[in-house]
Amino acid sequence: MRVLHIAYQQLRRYGETRVSWAEKLTFGLIKNDHYVKAFSDRDVAAFEAPLGLRDLGRNKANKRLLEMVEAMEPDVVIAGHCDIISNDTLKEIRRLRPGVKIAHCNNDPLFVPSNVERIKSRASVTDAIFVSTGRRELKMFEGIGARVYHMPNPVDPSIESLDNSQRTDLPIDLLFCSNSTNFTKRLEMIGRFREALAGEMNFKTYGSFGEPPVWGRNYDRALGNSKMGLNLNRQEGHYWYSSARMAQLAGNGILQFTHVGPRFDELMPPESIAYFTDEDDLLARIREFHHDDAKRQAWAARARAFFHEHMNTRLYAQYIVEATAGLPFSHDYVWARDIHADGRMK
């Protein structure tokens, strides 16, 4: 198929980029032999605006997207996090291409009220929406237009290319990277852990407590030096919701600690993710694996194998295209065993 993927491509970061689920989706689409064109709404708006002032380039970015649709003639349009592109523009795409299928992919949490409204808005003009929270929590989006699906955070072998589960010479014992403080109190716990673990292990907290954040190759190096990582969401408990760091840690063979609330034990194989219930339990589990390197390696290897086999970009992209186009699922997607191809819960 001919696929137009609208998402922030980080062109103006010139290589110092964040790991991007949108980029992974593009990779997966290409691996499945789709013809793919990417449209970076934020970058186009900045490039087209007077003095590079992005907000002044909104109208021009929407116009350029419609020009691209006329030139490319896509079969499927996937709109990710692209707030610069209006719903009116998506409606116009459908007018220009009456048979086109349009999806919205949303990788942000539902505990942010503005994101819930964003999803509802996109659902009114698209054929399918994909949200990184588990399907059982997505009923609020039913009946307002689009079919509703869960999507996971995938790995790509070109990005998650490390296997730290095979190494014992790693200098960082525990890693947590974040510079986000909205809708969360997790840094209070991280601060207590820094004090409790001081002198006991090398705990790096890039982006917090005076340590600068790491992007691009510097982030790759931080991952490459780490045995274990904290997969802490800004808020816990939403079914099958995790930030993208879950895939980044697992895919690189880094043992991760994840709250039991999202119930990833119902998706992941046993003895692959170290779950915890509260702060004391987490601290005890960190120390347990720190002092048992063989166990750390075995669990991390199991998580890495699962992600690379079952939750990779090729399957991820195939699932999104099939669901958007209304096609039967061609694969037994492990994250969609509770979903019919038409989006209904089983």
PDB file of C-alpha atoms in Angstrom, residues 6-278:
ATOM      1  CA  ILE A   6       2.212  12.288   9.590  1.00  0.00           C
ATOM      2  CA  ALA A   7       4.403  12.596  12.691  1.00  0.00           C
ATOM      3  CA  TYR A   8       7.161  14.693  14.195  1.00  0.00           C
ATOM      4  CA  GLN A   9      10.401  13.580  12.532  1.00  0.00           C
ATOM      5  CA  GLN A  10      12.752  15.707  14.705  1.00  0.00           C
ATOM      6  CA  LEU A  11      14.474  17.126  11.615  1.00  0.00           C
ATOM      7  CA  ARG A  12      15.701  20.237  13.411  1.00  0.00           C
ATOM      8  CA  ARG A  13      17.401  18.248  16.176  1.00  0.00           C
ATOM      9  CA  TYR A  14      20.070  17.236  13.649  1.00  0.00           C
ATOM     10  CA  GLY A  15      20.752  13.810  15.096  1.00  0.00           C
ATOM     11  CA  GLU A  16      20.383  14.565  18.809  1.00  0.00           C
ATOM     12  CA  THR A  17      17.004  12.872  18.825  1.00  0.00           C
ATOM     13  CA  ARG A  18      14.816  10.986  21.246  1.00  0.00           C
ATOM     14  CA  VAL A  19      14.018   7.347  20.538  1.00  0.00           C
ATOM     15  CA  SER A  20      10.823   7.701  18.507  1.00  0.00           C
ATOM     16  CA  TRP A  21       7.947   5.234  18.301  1.00  0.00           C
ATOM     17  CA  ALA A  22       6.835   7.133  15.180  1.00  0.00           C
ATOM     18  CA  GLU A  23      10.176   6.484  13.518  1.00  0.00           C
ATOM     19  CA  LYS A  24       9.873   2.823  14.462  1.00  0.00           C
ATOM     20  CA  LEU A  25       6.458   2.694  12.812  1.00  0.00           C
ATOM     21  CA  THR A  26       7.958   4.091   9.615  1.00  0.00           C
ATOM     22  CA  PHE A  27      10.699   1.450   9.739  1.00  0.00           C
ATOM     23  CA  GLY A  28       8.107  -1.296  10.203  1.00  0.00           C
ATOM     24  CA  LEU A  29       5.984  -0.063   7.306  1.00  0.00           C
ATOM     25  CA  ILE A  30       8.994  -0.111   5.008  1.00  0.00           C
ATOM     26  CA  LYS A  31       9.999  -3.600   6.153  1.00  0.00           C
ATOM     27  CA  ASN A  32       6.505  -4.763   5.173  1.00  0.00           C
ATOM     28  CA  ASP A  33       7.094  -3.436   1.640  1.00  0.00           C
ATOM     29  CA  HIS A  34       4.736  -0.476   1.867  1.00  0.00           C
ATOM     30  CA  TYR A  35       5.600   2.683  -0.027  1.00  0.00           C
ATOM     31  CA  VAL A  36       5.976   5.265   2.746  1.00  0.00           C
ATOM     32  CA  LYS A  37       6.231   9.035   2.776  1.00  0.00           C
ATOM     33  CA  ALA A  38       6.700  10.895   6.067  1.00  0.00           C
ATOM     34  CA  PHE A  39       5.361  14.393   6.745  1.00  0.00           C
ATOM     35  CA  SER A  40       6.775  16.176   9.808  1.00  0.00           C
ATOM     36  CA  ASP A  41       4.135  18.755  10.727  1.00  0.00           C
ATOM     37  CA  ARG A  42       6.186  20.688  13.283  1.00  0.00           C
ATOM     38  CA  ASP A  43       9.235  20.907  11.058  1.00  0.00           C
ATOM     39  CA  VAL A  44       7.274  21.905   7.947  1.00  0.00           C
ATOM     40  CA  ALA A  45       5.443  24.602   9.944  1.00  0.00           C
ATOM     41  CA  ALA A  46       8.778  26.018  11.139  1.00  0.00           C
ATOM     42  CA  PHE A  47      10.397  25.811   7.706  1.00  0.00           C
ATOM     43  CA  GLU A  48       7.459  27.560   6.031  1.00  0.00           C
ATOM     44  CA  ALA A  49       6.886  30.250   8.688  1.00  0.00           C
ATOM     45  CA  PRO A  50       8.265  33.796   8.707  1.00  0.00           C
ATOM     46  CA  LEU A  51      11.452  33.894  10.801  1.00  0.00           C
ATOM     47  CA  GLY A  52      10.991  30.202  11.544  1.00  0.00           C
ATOM     48  CA  LEU A  53       8.237  30.911  14.081  1.00  0.00           C
ATOM     49  CA  ARG A  54       6.379  27.601  14.033  1.00  0.00           C
ATOM     50  CA  ASP A  55       2.972  28.896  15.136  1.00  0.00           C
ATOM     51  CA  LEU A  56       2.935  31.251  12.154  1.00  0.00           C
ATOM     52  CA  GLY A  57       3.386  28.292   9.809  1.00  0.00           C
ATOM     53  CA  ARG A  58       0.341  26.250  10.821  1.00  0.00           C
ATOM     54  CA  ASN A  59      -1.845  27.155   7.863  1.00  0.00           C
ATOM     55  CA  LYS A  60       0.994  26.628   5.415  1.00  0.00           C
ATOM     56  CA  ALA A  61       1.802  23.205   6.910  1.00  0.00           C
ATOM     57  CA  ASN A  62      -1.811  22.096   6.412  1.00  0.00           C
ATOM     58  CA  LYS A  63      -1.704  23.364   2.836  1.00  0.00           C
ATOM     59  CA  ARG A  64       1.564  21.526   2.153  1.00  0.00           C
ATOM     60  CA  LEU A  65       0.122  18.301   3.525  1.00  0.00           C
ATOM     61  CA  LEU A  66      -2.808  18.505   1.110  1.00  0.00           C
ATOM     62  CA  GLU A  67      -0.365  19.117  -1.733  1.00  0.00           C
ATOM     63  CA  MET A  68       1.494  15.966  -0.672  1.00  0.00           C
ATOM     64  CA  VAL A  69      -1.726  13.965  -0.625  1.00  0.00           C
ATOM     65  CA  GLU A  70      -2.563  15.069  -4.174  1.00  0.00           C
ATOM     66  CA  ALA A  71       0.948  14.209  -5.371  1.00  0.00           C
ATOM     67  CA  MET A  72       1.313  10.905  -3.541  1.00  0.00           C
ATOM     68  CA  GLU A  73      -2.256   9.505  -3.640  1.00  0.00           C
ATOM     69  CA  PRO A  74      -1.986   7.433  -0.422  1.00  0.00           C
ATOM     70  CA  ASP A  75      -4.147   4.416   0.360  1.00  0.00           C
ATOM     71  CA  VAL A  76      -3.627   4.843   4.117  1.00  0.00           C
ATOM     72  CA  VAL A  77      -2.903   7.980   6.147  1.00  0.00           C
ATOM     73  CA  ILE A  78      -1.534   7.546   9.678  1.00  0.00           C
ATOM     74  CA  ALA A  79      -1.715  10.690  11.806  1.00  0.00           C
ATOM     75  CA  GLY A  80       0.375  10.439  14.944  1.00  0.00           C
ATOM     76  CA  HIS A  81       1.066  13.281  17.372  1.00  0.00           C
ATOM     77  CA  CYS A  82       0.547  16.081  14.865  1.00  0.00           C
ATOM     78  CA  ASP A  83      -1.593  18.754  16.511  1.00  0.00           C
ATOM     79  CA  ILE A  84      -0.632  21.294  13.855  1.00  0.00           C
ATOM     80  CA  ILE A  85      -2.718  19.308  11.365  1.00  0.00           C
ATOM     81  CA  SER A  86      -6.398  20.134  11.801  1.00  0.00           C
ATOM     82  CA  ASN A  87      -9.390  17.820  11.615  1.00  0.00           C
ATOM     83  CA  ASP A  88     -10.631  19.926   8.712  1.00  0.00           C
ATOM     84  CA  THR A  89      -7.485  18.973   6.818  1.00  0.00           C
ATOM     85  CA  LEU A  90      -8.064  15.283   7.529  1.00  0.00           C
ATOM     86  CA  LYS A  91     -11.627  15.682   6.241  1.00  0.00           C
ATOM     87  CA  GLU A  92     -10.269  17.336   3.109  1.00  0.00           C
ATOM     88  CA  ILE A  93      -7.874  14.423   2.609  1.00  0.00           C
ATOM     89  CA  ARG A  94     -10.879  12.118   2.587  1.00  0.00           C
ATOM     90  CA  ARG A  95     -12.618  14.349   0.047  1.00  0.00           C
ATOM     91  CA  LEU A  96      -9.561  14.327  -2.193  1.00  0.00           C
ATOM     92  CA  ARG A  97      -9.091  10.560  -1.775  1.00  0.00           C
ATOM     93  CA  PRO A  98     -12.572   9.047  -1.195  1.00  0.00           C
ATOM     94  CA  GLY A  99     -11.249   5.523  -0.635  1.00  0.00           C
ATOM     95  CA  VAL A 100      -8.452   6.463   1.769  1.00  0.00           C
ATOM     96  CA  LYS A 101      -8.299   4.958   5.268  1.00  0.00           C
ATOM     97  CA  ILE A 102      -7.179   7.285   8.070  1.00  0.00           C
ATOM     98  CA  ALA A 103      -5.824   6.326  11.482  1.00  0.00           C
ATOM     99  CA  HIS A 104      -4.747   8.234  14.559  1.00  0.00           C
ATOM    100  CA  CYS A 105      -1.973   6.725  16.698  1.00  0.00           C
ATOM    101  CA  ASN A 106      -1.596   8.090  20.219  1.00  0.00           C
ATOM    102  CA  ASN A 107       1.241   7.061  22.516  1.00  0.00           C
ATOM    103  CA  ASP A 108       0.431   9.410  25.417  1.00  0.00           C
ATOM    104  CA  PRO A 109      -1.270   8.504  28.734  1.00  0.00           C
ATOM    105  CA  LEU A 110      -4.949   8.873  29.531  1.00  0.00           C
ATOM    106  CA  PHE A 111      -4.256  10.547  32.886  1.00  0.00           C
ATOM    107  CA  VAL A 112      -3.507  13.745  30.942  1.00  0.00           C
ATOM    108  CA  PRO A 113      -6.985  15.255  30.365  1.00  0.00           C
ATOM    109  CA  SER A 114      -6.000  17.151  27.223  1.00  0.00           C
ATOM    110  CA  ASN A 115      -4.867  13.890  25.635  1.00  0.00           C
ATOM    111  CA  VAL A 116      -8.259  12.271  26.218  1.00  0.00           C
ATOM    112  CA  GLU A 117      -9.877  15.218  24.434  1.00  0.00           C
ATOM    113  CA  ARG A 118      -7.322  14.950  21.619  1.00  0.00           C
ATOM    114  CA  ILE A 119      -8.179  11.281  21.061  1.00  0.00           C
ATOM    115  CA  LYS A 120     -11.915  11.980  21.106  1.00  0.00           C
ATOM    116  CA  SER A 121     -11.448  14.753  18.569  1.00  0.00           C
ATOM    117  CA  ARG A 122      -9.425  12.581  16.200  1.00  0.00           C
ATOM    118  CA  ALA A 123     -11.857   9.673  16.599  1.00  0.00           C
ATOM    119  CA  SER A 124     -14.585  11.795  15.051  1.00  0.00           C
ATOM    120  CA  VAL A 125     -12.769  12.053  11.696  1.00  0.00           C
ATOM    121  CA  THR A 126     -10.727   8.834  11.403  1.00  0.00           C
ATOM    122  CA  ASP A 127     -11.414   5.172  10.678  1.00  0.00           C
ATOM    123  CA  ALA A 128      -9.312   3.768  13.533  1.00  0.00           C
ATOM    124  CA  ILE A 129      -7.539   5.022  16.617  1.00  0.00           C
ATOM    125  CA  PHE A 130      -4.662   3.259  18.350  1.00  0.00           C
ATOM    126  CA  VAL A 131      -3.813   4.055  21.962  1.00  0.00           C
ATOM    127  CA  SER A 132      -0.929   2.775  24.092  1.00  0.00           C
ATOM    128  CA  THR A 133      -3.282   1.957  26.986  1.00  0.00           C
ATOM    129  CA  GLY A 134      -4.899  -1.488  27.153  1.00  0.00           C
ATOM    130  CA  ARG A 135      -8.147  -2.030  25.275  1.00  0.00           C
ATOM    131  CA  ARG A 136     -10.277  -2.532  28.398  1.00  0.00           C
ATOM    132  CA  GLU A 137      -9.762   1.141  29.341  1.00  0.00           C
ATOM    133  CA  LEU A 138     -10.644   2.526  25.919  1.00  0.00           C
ATOM    134  CA  LYS A 139     -14.428   2.188  26.068  1.00  0.00           C
ATOM    135  CA  MET A 140     -14.778   5.946  26.523  1.00  0.00           C
ATOM    136  CA  PHE A 141     -13.794   6.304  22.863  1.00  0.00           C
ATOM    137  CA  GLU A 142     -16.371   3.880  21.484  1.00  0.00           C
ATOM    138  CA  GLY A 143     -19.356   5.074  19.471  1.00  0.00           C
ATOM    139  CA  ILE A 144     -17.915   8.447  18.462  1.00  0.00           C
ATOM    140  CA  GLY A 145     -16.613   7.439  15.053  1.00  0.00           C
ATOM    141  CA  ALA A 146     -13.436   5.425  14.780  1.00  0.00           C
ATOM    142  CA  ARG A 147     -12.802   1.802  15.701  1.00  0.00           C
ATOM    143  CA  VAL A 148     -10.677   1.544  18.853  1.00  0.00           C
ATOM    144  CA  TYR A 149      -7.492  -0.520  19.298  1.00  0.00           C
ATOM    145  CA  HIS A 150      -4.636  -0.939  21.742  1.00  0.00           C
ATOM    146  CA  MET A 151      -1.089  -0.650  20.404  1.00  0.00           C
ATOM    147  CA  PRO A 152       2.110  -1.607  22.231  1.00  0.00           C
ATOM    148  CA  ASN A 153       5.538   0.002  22.294  1.00  0.00           C
ATOM    149  CA  PRO A 154       7.640  -2.015  19.807  1.00  0.00           C
ATOM    150  CA  VAL A 155      11.338  -2.704  19.406  1.00  0.00           C
ATOM    151  CA  ASP A 156      13.380  -2.482  16.242  1.00  0.00           C
ATOM    152  CA  PRO A 157      16.621  -4.458  15.855  1.00  0.00           C
ATOM    153  CA  SER A 158      18.340  -1.463  14.294  1.00  0.00           C
ATOM    154  CA  ILE A 159      17.550   0.671  17.361  1.00  0.00           C
ATOM    155  CA  GLU A 160      17.390  -1.817  20.256  1.00  0.00           C
ATOM    156  CA  SER A 161      20.591  -3.439  19.009  1.00  0.00           C
ATOM    157  CA  LEU A 162      22.283  -4.171  22.344  1.00  0.00           C
ATOM    158  CA  ASP A 163      22.113  -7.290  24.491  1.00  0.00           C
ATOM    159  CA  ASN A 164      23.205  -6.359  27.985  1.00  0.00           C
ATOM    160  CA  SER A 165      21.815  -9.628  29.300  1.00  0.00           C
ATOM    161  CA  GLN A 166      25.003 -11.247  28.009  1.00  0.00           C
ATOM    162  CA  ARG A 167      27.334  -8.871  29.843  1.00  0.00           C
ATOM    163  CA  THR A 168      28.635  -8.667  33.392  1.00  0.00           C
ATOM    164  CA  ASP A 169      31.095  -5.778  32.908  1.00  0.00           C
ATOM    165  CA  LEU A 170      28.534  -2.959  32.878  1.00  0.00           C
ATOM    166  CA  PRO A 171      29.463   0.106  34.967  1.00  0.00           C
ATOM    167  CA  ILE A 172      25.922   1.441  35.621  1.00  0.00           C
ATOM    168  CA  ASP A 173      23.988  -0.747  38.041  1.00  0.00           C
ATOM    169  CA  LEU A 174      20.671   1.113  37.814  1.00  0.00           C
ATOM    170  CA  LEU A 175      19.393   3.710  35.334  1.00  0.00           C
ATOM    171  CA  PHE A 176      16.494   6.147  35.272  1.00  0.00           C
ATOM    172  CA  CYS A 177      16.242   8.827  32.588  1.00  0.00           C
ATOM    173  CA  SER A 178      13.583  11.535  32.693  1.00  0.00           C
ATOM    174  CA  ASN A 179      13.208  15.293  32.685  1.00  0.00           C
ATOM    175  CA  SER A 180       9.406  15.307  32.975  1.00  0.00           C
ATOM    176  CA  THR A 181       7.715  16.562  36.150  1.00  0.00           C
ATOM    177  CA  ASN A 182       4.109  17.095  34.976  1.00  0.00           C
ATOM    178  CA  PHE A 183       1.400  14.857  36.469  1.00  0.00           C
ATOM    179  CA  THR A 184       3.888  12.932  38.606  1.00  0.00           C
ATOM    180  CA  LYS A 185       5.601  12.679  41.993  1.00  0.00           C
ATOM    181  CA  ARG A 186       7.979   9.869  41.019  1.00  0.00           C
ATOM    182  CA  LEU A 187      11.108  11.987  41.494  1.00  0.00           C
ATOM    183  CA  GLU A 188      10.380  12.137  45.228  1.00  0.00           C
ATOM    184  CA  MET A 189      10.809   8.366  45.365  1.00  0.00           C
ATOM    185  CA  ILE A 190      13.857   8.481  43.105  1.00  0.00           C
ATOM    186  CA  GLY A 191      15.432  10.996  45.484  1.00  0.00           C
ATOM    187  CA  ARG A 192      14.925   8.648  48.433  1.00  0.00           C
ATOM    188  CA  PHE A 193      16.431   5.789  46.413  1.00  0.00           C
ATOM    189  CA  ARG A 194      19.496   7.894  45.607  1.00  0.00           C
ATOM    190  CA  GLU A 195      20.102   8.310  49.308  1.00  0.00           C
ATOM    191  CA  ALA A 196      19.365   4.673  50.193  1.00  0.00           C
ATOM    192  CA  LEU A 197      21.591   3.244  47.455  1.00  0.00           C
ATOM    193  CA  ALA A 198      24.465   5.735  47.724  1.00  0.00           C
ATOM    194  CA  GLY A 199      27.725   3.838  48.102  1.00  0.00           C
ATOM    195  CA  GLU A 200      25.966   0.546  47.398  1.00  0.00           C
ATOM    196  CA  MET A 201      25.575   0.770  43.624  1.00  0.00           C
ATOM    197  CA  ASN A 202      26.041   3.179  40.723  1.00  0.00           C
ATOM    198  CA  PHE A 203      22.591   4.703  40.184  1.00  0.00           C
ATOM    199  CA  LYS A 204      22.437   7.205  37.296  1.00  0.00           C
ATOM    200  CA  THR A 205      19.487   9.616  37.027  1.00  0.00           C
ATOM    201  CA  TYR A 206      20.065  11.548  33.810  1.00  0.00           C
ATOM    202  CA  GLY A 207      17.735  14.516  33.460  1.00  0.00           C
ATOM    203  CA  SER A 208      17.123  14.916  37.210  1.00  0.00           C
ATOM    204  CA  PHE A 209      18.949  16.053  40.355  1.00  0.00           C
ATOM    205  CA  GLY A 210      21.393  18.206  38.421  1.00  0.00           C
ATOM    206  CA  GLU A 211      22.407  15.513  35.933  1.00  0.00           C
ATOM    207  CA  PRO A 212      21.813  16.764  32.374  1.00  0.00           C
ATOM    208  CA  PRO A 213      19.460  14.741  30.130  1.00  0.00           C
ATOM    209  CA  VAL A 214      20.937  12.519  27.437  1.00  0.00           C
ATOM    210  CA  TRP A 215      19.725  12.311  23.840  1.00  0.00           C
ATOM    211  CA  GLY A 216      20.832  10.574  20.666  1.00  0.00           C
ATOM    212  CA  ARG A 217      24.111   8.703  20.910  1.00  0.00           C
ATOM    213  CA  ASN A 218      24.613   9.806  24.521  1.00  0.00           C
ATOM    214  CA  TYR A 219      21.368   8.027  25.426  1.00  0.00           C
ATOM    215  CA  ASP A 220      22.535   4.976  23.482  1.00  0.00           C
ATOM    216  CA  ARG A 221      25.743   4.975  25.536  1.00  0.00           C
ATOM    217  CA  ALA A 222      23.822   5.246  28.811  1.00  0.00           C
ATOM    218  CA  LEU A 223      21.719   2.236  27.846  1.00  0.00           C
ATOM    219  CA  GLY A 224      24.806   0.388  26.658  1.00  0.00           C
ATOM    220  CA  ASN A 225      26.426   0.730  30.082  1.00  0.00           C
ATOM    221  CA  SER A 226      23.420  -0.325  32.199  1.00  0.00           C
ATOM    222  CA  LYS A 227      22.493  -3.583  33.908  1.00  0.00           C
ATOM    223  CA  MET A 228      19.070  -2.559  35.226  1.00  0.00           C
ATOM    224  CA  GLY A 229      16.571   0.238  34.654  1.00  0.00           C
ATOM    225  CA  LEU A 230      13.493   1.713  36.318  1.00  0.00           C
ATOM    226  CA  ASN A 231      10.410   1.750  34.097  1.00  0.00           C
ATOM    227  CA  LEU A 232       8.421   4.249  36.149  1.00  0.00           C
ATOM    228  CA  ASN A 233       5.426   5.935  34.564  1.00  0.00           C
ATOM    229  CA  ARG A 234       4.392   9.389  35.678  1.00  0.00           C
ATOM    230  CA  GLN A 235       1.325   7.669  37.158  1.00  0.00           C
ATOM    231  CA  GLU A 236       0.820   3.945  37.632  1.00  0.00           C
ATOM    232  CA  GLY A 237      -2.118   1.587  37.322  1.00  0.00           C
ATOM    233  CA  HIS A 238      -3.495   2.073  33.799  1.00  0.00           C
ATOM    234  CA  TYR A 239      -3.931  -1.296  32.132  1.00  0.00           C
ATOM    235  CA  TRP A 240      -1.038  -2.157  29.795  1.00  0.00           C
ATOM    236  CA  TYR A 241       0.147   1.447  29.743  1.00  0.00           C
ATOM    237  CA  SER A 242       3.842   2.146  29.861  1.00  0.00           C
ATOM    238  CA  SER A 243       6.115   4.802  28.491  1.00  0.00           C
ATOM    239  CA  ALA A 244       8.280   3.801  25.535  1.00  0.00           C
ATOM    240  CA  ARG A 245      11.197   3.108  27.878  1.00  0.00           C
ATOM    241  CA  MET A 246       9.696  -0.361  28.515  1.00  0.00           C
ATOM    242  CA  ALA A 247      10.634  -1.408  24.974  1.00  0.00           C
ATOM    243  CA  GLN A 248      13.948   0.449  25.078  1.00  0.00           C
ATOM    244  CA  LEU A 249      15.041  -1.369  28.231  1.00  0.00           C
ATOM    245  CA  ALA A 250      13.684  -4.800  27.345  1.00  0.00           C
ATOM    246  CA  GLY A 251      14.880  -4.657  23.754  1.00  0.00           C
ATOM    247  CA  ASN A 252      18.441  -3.958  24.859  1.00  0.00           C
ATOM    248  CA  GLY A 253      18.538  -6.757  27.434  1.00  0.00           C
ATOM    249  CA  ILE A 254      18.367  -4.433  30.439  1.00  0.00           C
ATOM    250  CA  LEU A 255      16.416  -5.821  33.383  1.00  0.00           C
ATOM    251  CA  GLN A 256      13.548  -3.496  34.202  1.00  0.00           C
ATOM    252  CA  PHE A 257      11.423  -2.860  37.262  1.00  0.00           C
ATOM    253  CA  THR A 258       7.756  -2.114  36.510  1.00  0.00           C
ATOM    254  CA  HIS A 259       4.803  -1.467  38.808  1.00  0.00           C
ATOM    255  CA  VAL A 260       2.379  -4.370  39.101  1.00  0.00           C
ATOM    256  CA  GLY A 261      -0.629  -2.059  38.563  1.00  0.00           C
ATOM    257  CA  PRO A 262      -0.638  -2.058  34.718  1.00  0.00           C
ATOM    258  CA  ARG A 263      -0.793  -5.881  34.804  1.00  0.00           C
ATOM    259  CA  PHE A 264       1.889  -6.563  32.252  1.00  0.00           C
ATOM    260  CA  ASP A 265       2.160 -10.002  33.829  1.00  0.00           C
ATOM    261  CA  GLU A 266      -0.908 -10.822  31.704  1.00  0.00           C
ATOM    262  CA  LEU A 267       1.072 -10.021  28.535  1.00  0.00           C
ATOM    263  CA  MET A 268       4.743 -10.762  29.240  1.00  0.00           C
ATOM    264  CA  PRO A 269       6.205 -14.210  29.949  1.00  0.00           C
ATOM    265  CA  PRO A 270       6.984 -15.064  33.591  1.00  0.00           C
ATOM    266  CA  GLU A 271      10.411 -14.202  34.991  1.00  0.00           C
ATOM    267  CA  SER A 272      11.080 -11.499  32.408  1.00  0.00           C
ATOM    268  CA  ILE A 273       9.977  -8.248  34.105  1.00  0.00           C
ATOM    269  CA  ALA A 274      10.617  -7.535  37.797  1.00  0.00           C
ATOM    270  CA  TYR A 275       7.288  -6.280  39.173  1.00  0.00           C
ATOM    271  CA  PHE A 276       6.883  -4.318  42.402  1.00  0.00           C
ATOM    272  CA  THR A 277       3.963  -3.202  44.535  1.00  0.00           C
ATOM    273  CA  ASP A 278       5.329  -0.275  46.545  1.00  0.00           C
TER     274      ASP A 278
END
